[in-house]
Coordinates of C-alpha atoms in Angstrom, one line a residue:
X1 CA -9.0 3.0 5.9
X2 CA -8.5 6.8 5.6
X3 CA -12.0 8.0 4.8
X4 CA -12.3 11.3 6.6
X5 CA -15.9 10.6 7.8
X6 CA -15.0 7.4 9.6
X7 CA -13.9 8.0 13.2
X8 CA -10.2 7.3 13.6
X9 CA -10.9 4.6 16.3
X10 CA -12.9 2.6 13.8
X11 CA -10.5 2.9 10.8
X12 CA -9.1 -0.5 9.7
X13 CA -11.8 -2.4 11.6
X14 CA -14.8 -4.4 10.7
X15 CA -17.0 -1.7 12.3
X16 CA -15.3 1.0 10.3
X17 CA -15.7 -1.0 7.1
X18 CA -19.4 -1.3 7.8
X19 CA -19.9 2.4 8.9
X20 CA -22.4 4.5 7.1
X21 CA -19.8 6.6 5.2
X22 CA -18.2 3.5 3.7
X23 CA -21.4 1.8 2.8
X24 CA -22.8 5.0 1.2
X25 CA -19.5 5.4 -0.7
X26 CA -19.7 1.8 -2.0
X27 CA -23.4 1.9 -2.9
X28 CA -22.9 5.2 -4.8
X29 CA -20.3 3.5 -6.8
X30 CA -22.7 0.7 -7.6
X31 CA -20.7 -2.0 -5.8
X32 CA -22.7 -5.2 -5.2
X33 CA -20.0 -7.4 -3.6
X34 CA -16.8 -6.9 -1.6
X35 CA -14.0 -9.4 -1.2
X36 CA -12.0 -9.2 2.0
X37 CA -8.4 -10.2 2.1
X38 CA -7.9 -13.1 4.6
X39 CA -9.5 -12.4 8.0
X40 CA -8.8 -15.7 9.7
X41 CA -6.7 -15.2 12.8
X42 CA -3.0 -15.0 11.7
X43 CA 0.4 -14.3 13.1
X44 CA 3.3 -12.2 11.9
X45 CA 6.2 -13.9 10.1
X46 CA 9.3 -14.2 12.2
X47 CA 11.4 -12.5 9.6
X48 CA 9.1 -9.5 9.8
X49 CA 9.1 -9.3 13.6
X50 CA 12.9 -9.5 13.6
X51 CA 12.9 -6.4 11.3
X52 CA 10.4 -4.6 13.5
X53 CA 7.6 -5.0 11.0
X54 CA 4.1 -6.5 11.1
X55 CA 2.0 -8.5 8.6
X56 CA -1.2 -6.7 7.7
X57 CA -2.7 -8.8 4.9
X58 CA -3.6 -12.1 6.6
X59 CA -2.0 -14.8 4.4
X60 CA -0.4 -16.5 7.4
X61 CA -3.5 -18.1 8.9
X62 CA -3.5 -20.2 12.1
X63 CA -7.2 -20.0 13.3
X64 CA -9.7 -21.0 10.7
X65 CA -12.7 -20.2 12.9
X66 CA -11.7 -16.9 14.4
X67 CA -11.9 -13.4 12.8
X68 CA -8.5 -11.7 13.2
X69 CA -8.7 -9.6 16.5
X70 CA -6.5 -6.8 15.3
X71 CA -9.3 -5.8 12.8
X72 CA -11.8 -5.5 15.7
X73 CA -12.7 -2.3 17.5
X74 CA -14.6 -4.2 20.2
X75 CA -15.9 -7.8 20.0
X76 CA -14.6 -9.5 16.9
X77 CA -17.3 -12.1 16.3
X78 CA -20.3 -9.8 16.9
X79 CA -18.6 -7.0 15.1
X80 CA -18.0 -9.2 12.1
X81 CA -21.6 -10.4 12.0
X82 CA -22.9 -6.8 12.3
X83 CA -20.6 -5.8 9.4
X84 CA -22.0 -8.6 7.2
X85 CA -25.6 -7.7 8.2
X86 CA -25.1 -4.1 7.3
X87 CA -23.6 -4.9 3.9
X88 CA -26.5 -7.3 3.2
X89 CA -29.0 -4.6 4.1
X90 CA -27.3 -2.4 1.5
X91 CA -27.5 -5.1 -1.1
X92 CA -23.8 -5.9 -0.9
X93 CA -22.5 -9.5 -0.7
X94 CA -19.4 -10.4 1.4
X95 CA -16.8 -12.8 -0.1
X96 CA -13.8 -14.0 1.9
X97 CA -10.3 -14.7 0.6
X98 CA -9.4 -17.9 2.5
X99 CA -6.1 -19.6 3.0
X100 CA -6.4 -23.3 3.6
X101 CA -3.4 -24.4 1.6
X102 CA -0.8 -23.9 4.4
X103 CA -0.6 -22.5 8.0
X104 CA 1.6 -20.1 9.8
X105 CA 3.7 -22.9 11.3
X106 CA 5.9 -22.8 8.2
X107 CA 8.7 -25.3 7.5
X108 CA 10.6 -27.6 10.0
X109 CA 12.3 -24.4 11.2
X110 CA 9.0 -22.7 12.1
X111 CA 7.1 -22.5 15.4
X112 CA 4.9 -25.3 16.7
X113 CA 1.6 -23.5 17.3
X114 CA -1.2 -26.0 16.9
X115 CA -1.4 -28.5 14.1
X116 CA 2.2 -29.6 14.1
X117 CA 1.9 -30.4 17.8
X118 CA -1.4 -32.2 17.5
X119 CA -0.6 -34.5 14.6
X120 CA 2.2 -33.3 12.3
X121 CA 1.9 -36.3 10.0
X122 CA -1.9 -36.0 9.6
X123 CA -2.1 -32.2 9.0
X124 CA 0.9 -31.7 6.7
X125 CA 2.3 -33.2 3.5
X126 CA 5.7 -34.6 4.5
X127 CA 8.6 -35.8 2.4
X128 CA 7.9 -39.5 2.2
X129 CA 11.5 -40.7 2.7
X130 CA 12.5 -37.9 5.1
X131 CA 9.4 -36.9 7.1
X132 CA 11.3 -34.3 9.1
X133 CA 10.8 -32.1 6.0
X134 CA 7.6 -30.7 4.4
X135 CA 6.4 -31.0 0.8
X136 CA 6.1 -27.3 0.0
X137 CA 3.7 -26.7 -2.9
X138 CA 2.8 -23.3 -1.5
X139 CA 6.2 -21.5 -1.2
X140 CA 5.5 -20.9 2.5
X141 CA 7.2 -23.9 4.1
X142 CA 4.3 -26.3 4.4
X143 CA 1.2 -27.7 2.7
X144 CA -1.9 -28.9 4.4
X145 CA -2.5 -32.6 3.8
X146 CA -5.8 -32.6 1.8
X147 CA -5.6 -36.4 1.6
X148 CA -6.4 -36.8 5.3
X149 CA -10.1 -37.0 6.3
X150 CA -9.6 -34.9 9.5
X151 CA -8.0 -32.1 7.5
X152 CA -10.8 -32.1 5.0
X153 CA -13.3 -32.1 7.8
X154 CA -11.6 -29.2 9.5
X155 CA -11.7 -27.1 6.3
X156 CA -15.3 -28.0 5.6
X157 CA -16.4 -27.2 9.1
X158 CA -14.6 -23.9 8.9
X159 CA -16.3 -23.0 5.6
X160 CA -19.7 -24.0 6.9
X161 CA -19.1 -21.9 10.0
X162 CA -18.4 -18.8 8.0
X163 CA -21.5 -19.4 5.9
X164 CA -24.0 -20.5 8.6
X165 CA -22.8 -18.5 11.6
X166 CA -21.0 -15.4 10.1
X167 CA -23.4 -15.3 7.0
X168 CA -20.7 -14.7 4.3
X169 CA -21.8 -15.3 0.7
X170 CA -18.8 -16.9 -0.9
X171 CA -15.1 -17.6 -0.9
X172 CA -12.0 -17.1 -3.0
X173 CA -9.5 -19.9 -2.3
X174 CA -5.9 -18.8 -2.1
X175 CA -3.7 -21.3 -4.2
X176 CA -6.8 -23.3 -5.0
X177 CA -4.7 -25.7 -7.1
X178 CA -2.8 -26.8 -4.0
X179 CA -6.1 -27.8 -2.4
X180 CA -6.8 -30.1 -5.4
X181 CA -3.5 -32.0 -5.3
X182 CA -4.1 -35.7 -4.5
X183 CA -0.5 -36.8 -5.2
X184 CA 1.7 -34.3 -7.1
X185 CA -0.6 -33.2 -9.9
X186 CA -3.7 -31.1 -9.6
X187 CA -6.8 -33.2 -9.8
X188 CA -10.1 -31.5 -10.7
X189 CA -11.8 -34.6 -9.2
X190 CA -9.8 -34.4 -6.0
X191 CA -11.4 -35.0 -2.6
X192 CA -11.6 -31.4 -1.6
X193 CA -13.5 -30.3 -4.8
X194 CA -15.6 -33.4 -4.6
X195 CA -16.9 -32.8 -1.1
X196 CA -17.5 -29.1 -1.9
X197 CA -19.8 -30.2 -4.7
X198 CA -21.6 -32.7 -2.5
X199 CA -22.1 -30.4 0.6
X200 CA -25.7 -29.2 0.9
X201 CA -24.6 -25.8 2.1
X202 CA -21.3 -25.1 0.3
X203 CA -22.5 -26.4 -3.1
X204 CA -24.9 -23.5 -3.1

């Protein structure tokens, strides 16, 4: 972010990360792969906004198909693709840290931004005898409902998009154990892990 040879307008952006000074620096170190903190579109937590602060590390996702616009100098999608292409040309793989275990909608006190308004019961794990409240296996207020086929489809479509369209090489799953919960316990044979293994793109 503060490399002196990167123009100030590009610092902190996909274009800046893929600029010649950064790639030269990484290749001189012998780096063969980089892992980006979450770059899915996200929002700032309300408690941060109330204190005049902003979130900068992306673990509050809300758009699983969109690169976070605040990391773009110009056009986010093309800029991201160009970044990946430049890294690949330098022999560097790109791995994304992805957050599919919860969303920025938070608990029952959080905002209704998308999934809650579309189908709250389908997208989130709710307390069975009091569905106003969320089962919170993530510590963020909600947990995506990996038992629902549309939720699984959403995540698989998102993963395939980032591989096939944005050309990333792999993923690190934030709170991966949450994605493998069928009931309350982690299940290594759970639906999410099973469909990853069966998918012709993602299994590779």
